Each structure stands twice: as C-alpha cells, then as structure tokens.
PDB file of C-alpha atoms in Angstrom:
ATOM      1  CA  MET A  27     -42.173   0.298  -5.009  1.00 71.00           C
ATOM      2  CA  PRO A  28     -41.353   3.832  -3.316  1.00 82.00           C
ATOM      3  CA  LEU A  29     -38.740   1.865  -0.820  1.00 83.00           C
ATOM      4  CA  ASP A  30     -37.128   0.389  -3.824  1.00 87.00           C
ATOM      5  CA  PHE A  31     -36.786   3.667  -5.803  1.00 87.00           C
ATOM      6  CA  ILE A  32     -35.421   5.511  -2.486  1.00 90.00           C
ATOM      7  CA  ALA A  33     -33.263   2.386  -1.278  1.00 89.00           C
ATOM      8  CA  GLY A  34     -31.900   2.341  -5.039  1.00 88.00           C
ATOM      9  CA  PHE A  35     -31.306   5.950  -4.780  1.00 89.00           C
ATOM     10  CA  VAL A  36     -29.332   5.746  -1.572  1.00 91.00           C
ATOM     11  CA  LEU A  37     -27.328   3.060  -2.451  1.00 92.00           C
ATOM     12  CA  GLY A  38     -26.338   4.541  -5.735  1.00 89.00           C
ATOM     13  CA  LEU A  39     -25.294   7.762  -3.775  1.00 92.00           C
ATOM     14  CA  ILE A  40     -23.145   5.244  -1.269  1.00 94.00           C
ATOM     15  CA  ASP A  41     -21.505   4.510  -4.200  1.00 93.00           C
ATOM     16  CA  LEU A  42     -21.030   7.554  -5.939  1.00 93.00           C
ATOM     17  CA  ILE A  43     -19.320   8.947  -2.805  1.00 94.00           C
ATOM     18  CA  ARG A  44     -17.334   5.746  -2.659  1.00 95.00           C
ATOM     19  CA  LEU A  45     -16.111   6.153  -6.152  1.00 93.00           C
ATOM     20  CA  SER A  46     -15.299   9.886  -5.790  1.00 94.00           C
ATOM     21  CA  LEU A  47     -13.176   8.434  -1.960  1.00 95.00           C
ATOM     22  CA  ILE A  48     -11.058   6.451  -4.431  1.00 95.00           C
ATOM     23  CA  VAL A  49     -10.678   8.977  -7.121  1.00 94.00           C
ATOM     24  CA  ALA A  50     -10.109  11.912  -4.648  1.00 95.00           C
ATOM     25  CA  ILE A  51      -6.840   9.789  -2.395  1.00 95.00           C
ATOM     26  CA  PRO A  52      -4.798   9.555  -5.399  1.00 95.00           C
ATOM     27  CA  VAL A  53      -5.515  13.307  -7.155  1.00 95.00           C
ATOM     28  CA  PHE A  54      -5.004  14.377  -3.660  1.00 95.00           C
ATOM     29  CA  LEU A  55      -1.311  13.297  -3.298  1.00 95.00           C
ATOM     30  CA  VAL A  56      -1.260  14.647  -6.928  1.00 94.00           C
ATOM     31  CA  VAL A  57      -1.998  18.025  -5.954  1.00 94.00           C
ATOM     32  CA  LEU A  58       0.109  18.080  -2.942  1.00 93.00           C
ATOM     33  CA  VAL A  59       2.821  17.908  -5.473  1.00 92.00           C
ATOM     34  CA  GLY A  60       1.470  20.256  -8.121  1.00 91.00           C
ATOM     35  CA  GLN A  61       0.678  22.862  -5.501  1.00 90.00           C
ATOM     36  CA  VAL A  62       4.822  22.753  -4.722  1.00 89.00           C
ATOM     37  CA  LEU A  63       5.590  22.953  -8.212  1.00 89.00           C
ATOM     38  CA  GLY A  64       2.740  25.267  -8.686  1.00 86.00           C
ATOM     39  CA  LYS A  65       4.405  27.938  -6.374  1.00 85.00           C
ATOM     40  CA  LYS A  66       7.724  27.419  -8.393  1.00 85.00           C
ATOM     41  CA  VAL A  67       6.559  27.775 -11.512  1.00 83.00           C
ATOM     42  CA  GLU A  68       4.577  31.195 -10.406  1.00 82.00           C
ATOM     43  CA  LYS A  69       7.653  32.623  -8.683  1.00 80.00           C
ATOM     44  CA  LYS A  70      10.224  31.880 -11.560  1.00 83.00           C
ATOM     45  CA  PHE A  71       8.156  32.942 -14.778  1.00 79.00           C
ATOM     46  CA  GLU A  72       6.171  35.412 -12.382  1.00 78.00           C
ATOM     47  CA  GLN A  73       2.808  34.939 -14.245  1.00 78.00           C
ATOM     48  CA  SER A  74      -0.821  34.805 -12.989  1.00 82.00           C
ATOM     49  CA  TRP A  75      -2.607  31.956 -11.095  1.00 83.00           C
ATOM     50  CA  ILE A  76      -4.408  30.891 -14.106  1.00 87.00           C
ATOM     51  CA  VAL A  77      -1.363  30.864 -16.200  1.00 87.00           C
ATOM     52  CA  SER A  78       0.746  28.615 -13.713  1.00 87.00           C
ATOM     53  CA  ALA A  79      -1.871  26.267 -12.963  1.00 89.00           C
ATOM     54  CA  PHE A  80      -2.031  25.516 -16.623  1.00 92.00           C
ATOM     55  CA  ILE A  81       1.767  25.009 -16.583  1.00 91.00           C
ATOM     56  CA  THR A  82       1.127  22.966 -13.829  1.00 92.00           C
ATOM     57  CA  THR A  83      -1.080  20.938 -14.545  1.00 93.00           C
ATOM     58  CA  PHE A  84       0.484  20.051 -18.012  1.00 95.00           C
ATOM     59  CA  ILE A  85       3.630  19.352 -16.085  1.00 93.00           C
ATOM     60  CA  VAL A  86       2.059  16.960 -13.977  1.00 94.00           C
ATOM     61  CA  LEU A  87      -0.474  15.168 -16.347  1.00 94.00           C
ATOM     62  CA  LEU A  88       2.405  14.769 -18.706  1.00 95.00           C
ATOM     63  CA  PRO A  89       4.192  11.601 -17.004  1.00 95.00           C
ATOM     64  CA  ILE A  90       0.932  10.013 -16.075  1.00 94.00           C
ATOM     65  CA  VAL A  91      -0.177  10.436 -19.827  1.00 94.00           C
ATOM     66  CA  PHE A  92       3.242   8.667 -20.553  1.00 94.00           C
ATOM     67  CA  PHE A  93       2.867   6.397 -18.182  1.00 94.00           C
ATOM     68  CA  ALA A  94      -0.948   5.488 -18.928  1.00 92.00           C
ATOM     69  CA  TYR A  95      -0.234   5.089 -22.898  1.00 92.00           C
ATOM     70  CA  LEU A  96       3.191   3.157 -22.565  1.00 90.00           C
ATOM     71  CA  ILE A  97       1.956   0.880 -19.823  1.00 92.00           C
ATOM     72  CA  PRO A  98      -0.551  -1.519 -21.864  1.00 88.00           C
ATOM     73  CA  TYR A  99       2.066  -1.874 -24.435  1.00 85.00           C
ATOM     74  CA  ALA A 100       4.962  -3.147 -21.472  1.00 87.00           C
ATOM     75  CA  MET A 101       2.715  -5.595 -20.343  1.00 89.00           C
ATOM     76  CA  GLY A 102       1.326  -7.131 -23.703  1.00 84.00           C
ATOM     77  CA  TYR A 103       5.267  -7.469 -24.430  1.00 82.00           C
ATOM     78  CA  PHE A 104       6.106  -9.102 -21.505  1.00 84.00           C
ATOM     79  CA  ALA A 105       2.950 -11.414 -21.732  1.00 85.00           C
ATOM     80  CA  SER A 106       4.148 -12.433 -25.180  1.00 80.00           C
ATOM     81  CA  PRO A 107       5.151 -15.986 -25.576  1.00 80.00           C
ATOM     82  CA  PHE A 108       7.851 -14.725 -28.514  1.00 77.00           C
ATOM     83  CA  VAL A 109       9.472 -12.422 -25.987  1.00 78.00           C
ATOM     84  CA  GLY A 110      13.079 -12.610 -26.736  1.00 77.00           C
ATOM     85  CA  MET A 111      13.014 -14.825 -30.184  1.00 81.00           C
ATOM     86  CA  PRO A 112      14.645 -12.967 -33.385  1.00 82.00           C
ATOM     87  CA  LEU A 113      11.974 -11.615 -35.603  1.00 78.00           C
ATOM     88  CA  PRO A 114      11.748 -12.982 -39.537  1.00 80.00           C
ATOM     89  CA  GLU A 115      13.591 -10.606 -41.274  1.00 82.00           C
ATOM     90  CA  PHE A 116      10.706  -8.861 -43.269  1.00 80.00           C
ATOM     91  CA  MET A 117       9.529  -7.749 -39.862  1.00 79.00           C
ATOM     92  CA  GLN A 118      12.415  -6.165 -38.103  1.00 82.00           C
ATOM     93  CA  LEU A 119      12.567  -2.506 -37.958  1.00 82.00           C
ATOM     94  CA  THR A 120      15.044   0.091 -38.824  1.00 85.00           C
ATOM     95  CA  VAL A 121      16.504   2.645 -36.048  1.00 87.00           C
ATOM     96  CA  VAL A 122      14.839   4.731 -38.561  1.00 91.00           C
ATOM     97  CA  ASP A 123      11.492   2.927 -37.682  1.00 88.00           C
ATOM     98  CA  TYR A 124      11.725   3.095 -33.868  1.00 87.00           C
ATOM     99  CA  ALA A 125      13.148   7.046 -34.027  1.00 93.00           C
ATOM    100  CA  MET A 126       9.928   7.757 -35.821  1.00 94.00           C
ATOM    101  CA  MET A 127       7.912   5.525 -33.421  1.00 91.00           C
ATOM    102  CA  VAL A 128       9.237   7.292 -30.696  1.00 91.00           C
ATOM    103  CA  ILE A 129       8.995  10.597 -31.689  1.00 95.00           C
ATOM    104  CA  LEU A 130       5.301  10.618 -33.035  1.00 93.00           C
ATOM    105  CA  THR A 131       4.404   8.794 -29.234  1.00 91.00           C
ATOM    106  CA  ILE A 132       5.692  12.101 -27.424  1.00 94.00           C
ATOM    107  CA  ILE A 133       3.962  14.396 -29.880  1.00 94.00           C
ATOM    108  CA  LYS A 134       0.925  12.464 -29.545  1.00 94.00           C
ATOM    109  CA  ASN A 135       1.372  12.354 -25.798  1.00 94.00           C
ATOM    110  CA  VAL A 136       2.248  16.040 -25.400  1.00 95.00           C
ATOM    111  CA  ILE A 137      -0.919  16.890 -27.324  1.00 94.00           C
ATOM    112  CA  THR A 138      -2.977  14.719 -25.268  1.00 94.00           C
ATOM    113  CA  ALA A 139      -1.334  16.276 -22.017  1.00 95.00           C
ATOM    114  CA  PHE A 140      -2.412  19.409 -23.369  1.00 95.00           C
ATOM    115  CA  ILE A 141      -6.031  18.759 -24.255  1.00 94.00           C
ATOM    116  CA  PHE A 142      -6.435  16.849 -20.576  1.00 94.00           C
ATOM    117  CA  ALA A 143      -4.800  20.012 -18.996  1.00 95.00           C
ATOM    118  CA  VAL A 144      -7.428  22.211 -21.094  1.00 95.00           C
ATOM    119  CA  LEU A 145     -10.394  19.958 -19.979  1.00 93.00           C
ATOM    120  CA  LEU A 146      -9.383  19.643 -16.345  1.00 93.00           C
ATOM    121  CA  MET A 147      -9.139  23.473 -15.774  1.00 94.00           C
ATOM    122  CA  PRO A 148     -12.923  24.043 -15.205  1.00 94.00           C
ATOM    123  CA  LEU A 149     -12.183  21.282 -12.175  1.00 94.00           C
ATOM    124  CA  LEU A 150      -9.061  23.008 -10.898  1.00 94.00           C
ATOM    125  CA  PHE A 151     -11.488  26.530 -11.067  1.00 94.00           C
ATOM    126  CA  PHE A 152     -14.593  24.416  -8.678  1.00 95.00           C
ATOM    127  CA  ALA A 153     -11.664  23.111  -6.615  1.00 94.00           C
ATOM    128  CA  SER A 154     -10.274  26.304  -6.097  1.00 93.00           C
ATOM    129  CA  PHE A 155     -13.426  27.796  -5.020  1.00 94.00           C
ATOM    130  CA  VAL A 156     -14.604  25.567  -3.017  1.00 94.00           C
ATOM    131  CA  GLU A 157     -10.972  25.545  -0.727  1.00 93.00           C
ATOM    132  CA  GLU A 158     -11.315  29.336  -0.721  1.00 93.00           C
ATOM    133  CA  LYS A 159     -14.965  29.202   0.609  1.00 93.00           C
ATOM    134  CA  LEU A 160     -13.644  26.506   2.988  1.00 92.00           C
ATOM    135  CA  LYS A 161     -10.855  28.643   4.278  1.00 91.00           C
ATOM    136  CA  LYS A 162     -13.250  31.460   5.321  1.00 92.00           C
ATOM    137  CA  LYS A 163     -16.016  29.772   6.949  1.00 91.00           C
ATOM    138  CA  THR A 164     -14.453  26.432   8.444  1.00 88.00           C
ATOM    139  CA  LYS A 165     -11.219  26.316  10.827  1.00 86.00           C
ATOM    140  CA  LEU A 166      -9.792  23.140   9.671  1.00 89.00           C
ATOM    141  CA  PRO A 167      -6.113  22.644   8.489  1.00 91.00           C
ATOM    142  CA  PRO A 168      -5.162  23.664   5.119  1.00 89.00           C
ATOM    143  CA  LEU A 169      -4.622  20.269   4.608  1.00 92.00           C
ATOM    144  CA  ALA A 170      -8.096  19.087   5.462  1.00 93.00           C
ATOM    145  CA  ASN A 171      -9.620  21.873   3.297  1.00 93.00           C
ATOM    146  CA  LEU A 172      -7.606  20.800   0.014  1.00 93.00           C
ATOM    147  CA  PHE A 173      -9.160  17.442   0.670  1.00 95.00           C
ATOM    148  CA  ILE A 174     -12.848  18.261   0.986  1.00 95.00           C
ATOM    149  CA  ALA A 175     -12.214  20.575  -1.941  1.00 95.00           C
ATOM    150  CA  VAL A 176     -10.656  17.737  -4.144  1.00 96.00           C
ATOM    151  CA  PHE A 177     -13.499  15.177  -3.188  1.00 96.00           C
ATOM    152  CA  THR A 178     -15.732  17.666  -3.422  1.00 96.00           C
ATOM    153  CA  THR A 179     -14.875  18.304  -7.147  1.00 96.00           C
ATOM    154  CA  ALA A 180     -14.554  14.698  -7.556  1.00 95.00           C
ATOM    155  CA  PHE A 181     -18.026  13.899  -6.769  1.00 96.00           C
ATOM    156  CA  ALA A 182     -19.015  16.747  -9.195  1.00 95.00           C
ATOM    157  CA  ALA A 183     -17.034  15.020 -11.847  1.00 94.00           C
ATOM    158  CA  TRP A 184     -18.143  11.974 -11.144  1.00 93.00           C
ATOM    159  CA  ILE A 185     -22.006  13.531 -11.660  1.00 93.00           C
ATOM    160  CA  ILE A 186     -21.091  15.221 -14.619  1.00 92.00           C
ATOM    161  CA  ILE A 187     -19.432  12.102 -15.993  1.00 91.00           C
ATOM    162  CA  LEU A 188     -21.593   9.539 -15.043  1.00 89.00           C
ATOM    163  CA  PHE A 189     -25.104  11.553 -15.329  1.00 90.00           C
ATOM    164  CA  ILE A 190     -24.836  14.250 -17.644  1.00 92.00           C
ATOM    165  CA  PHE A 191     -22.103  13.916 -20.410  1.00 90.00           C
ATOM    166  CA  PRO A 192     -21.551   9.918 -20.202  1.00 89.00           C
ATOM    167  CA  TRP A 193     -19.676   9.496 -23.249  1.00 91.00           C
ATOM    168  CA  ILE A 194     -16.845  11.573 -21.752  1.00 88.00           C
ATOM    169  CA  TYR A 195     -15.800   8.218 -19.885  1.00 83.00           C
ATOM    170  CA  THR A 196     -15.040   6.559 -23.082  1.00 88.00           C
ATOM    171  CA  GLY A 197     -13.868   9.272 -25.481  1.00 89.00           C
ATOM    172  CA  ILE A 198     -10.404   9.979 -22.236  1.00 88.00           C
ATOM    173  CA  PHE A 199      -9.935   6.617 -23.006  1.00 85.00           C
ATOM    174  CA  GLU A 200     -10.210   6.917 -27.352  1.00 89.00           C
ATOM    175  CA  LEU A 201      -8.183  10.058 -26.690  1.00 88.00           C
ATOM    176  CA  LEU A 202      -5.579   8.472 -24.594  1.00 86.00           C
ATOM    177  CA  TRP A 203      -4.690   5.494 -27.181  1.00 84.00           C
ATOM    178  CA  TRP A 204      -6.337   6.249 -30.217  1.00 83.00           C
ATOM    179  CA  GLY A 205      -6.392   9.704 -30.573  1.00 76.00           C
ATOM    180  CA  LEU A 206      -4.651  12.499 -32.699  1.00 70.00           C
TER     181      LEU A 206
END
C-alpha cells in the first residue's frame, strides 16, 4: 500500500515535470521575442520595468489570442461540406454585418489579451525573481538562466492550476471563446 502511494506520487511528479517542460519550450521562445520587444518599449517610452513588462506582455499576447480565437472558426469552415455553396437569401449577411463582426471580434480579443496580461503579471514577477537569483548564484549563460526561470515558473503555474485553483484551466478557455 505505501509503495503504491510512493509510486503514484513519483510518477505524478514526473508527469508534472514533463508537462512543465512541454509548456516551457514554446514559452521560452515567446519570452525571447518579448525581451527584445521589451527593451525597445522601455527605451522608446521611458517607462519603468513593470509598465514596459505589462505593455510587452500585452503586445506579445495579442496575436496569440487572435490566433487561438480564430483558428477553431477557420478549421470548422474548411471542414464544412458546404464551403463554396451559395447561402439562401435569408441567411446572407450584409457588409454592415461583416464589419460589426470584425469590429466586435477585435474589441473582444483586445480586452481578452489585456485580461490575460494582467493574469500573467504574477508569473512574470516570479520568473524575474528566479532569473535574478540564478544570475547571482550560478555561472550559467544568461539563456540557460532564462530557460530555468521559465521552466520553474511553468512548474509553479501547473501546480497552481492543477492543485490549488483547478477552475482556472476551464475559465481561461471560456474567457477566450465565450467571455465578454
């Protein structure tokens, strides 16, 4: 009985580490882009680190939110057997209808990206803290320190999402597609 508990705990920890690594790799690439963008924002607008980090996070998240929001619609459209067929007259939309859909989608996704940027700020602070501590204590290259900080943050985020606030996972998806 105790061996089953220990084996389950160890295997669960291995899965959590694996999940964190799967998330950390693309996030690391996004963070590299965000750091370059953040330096330009900080220099151009002469803002504090917190303001430039928030602006950078928002700018980086905006295309990700648009892509994540629109890709299911595109996949559904192209998978439909009715693609290219004319619609009945009562179902056809006007230019105003299309313009309203585009404008409302842009507004919704901008607000959603803003909310996601606010929600990611504590994780950004944690990652910055870990990176600064690693700079002081280790002699690793800066990219290695950054990847370890991103991995540690992803690990902490998955612990929070899976064990402390499990409703966050579904809430993020609901906010992305059905929120506002």
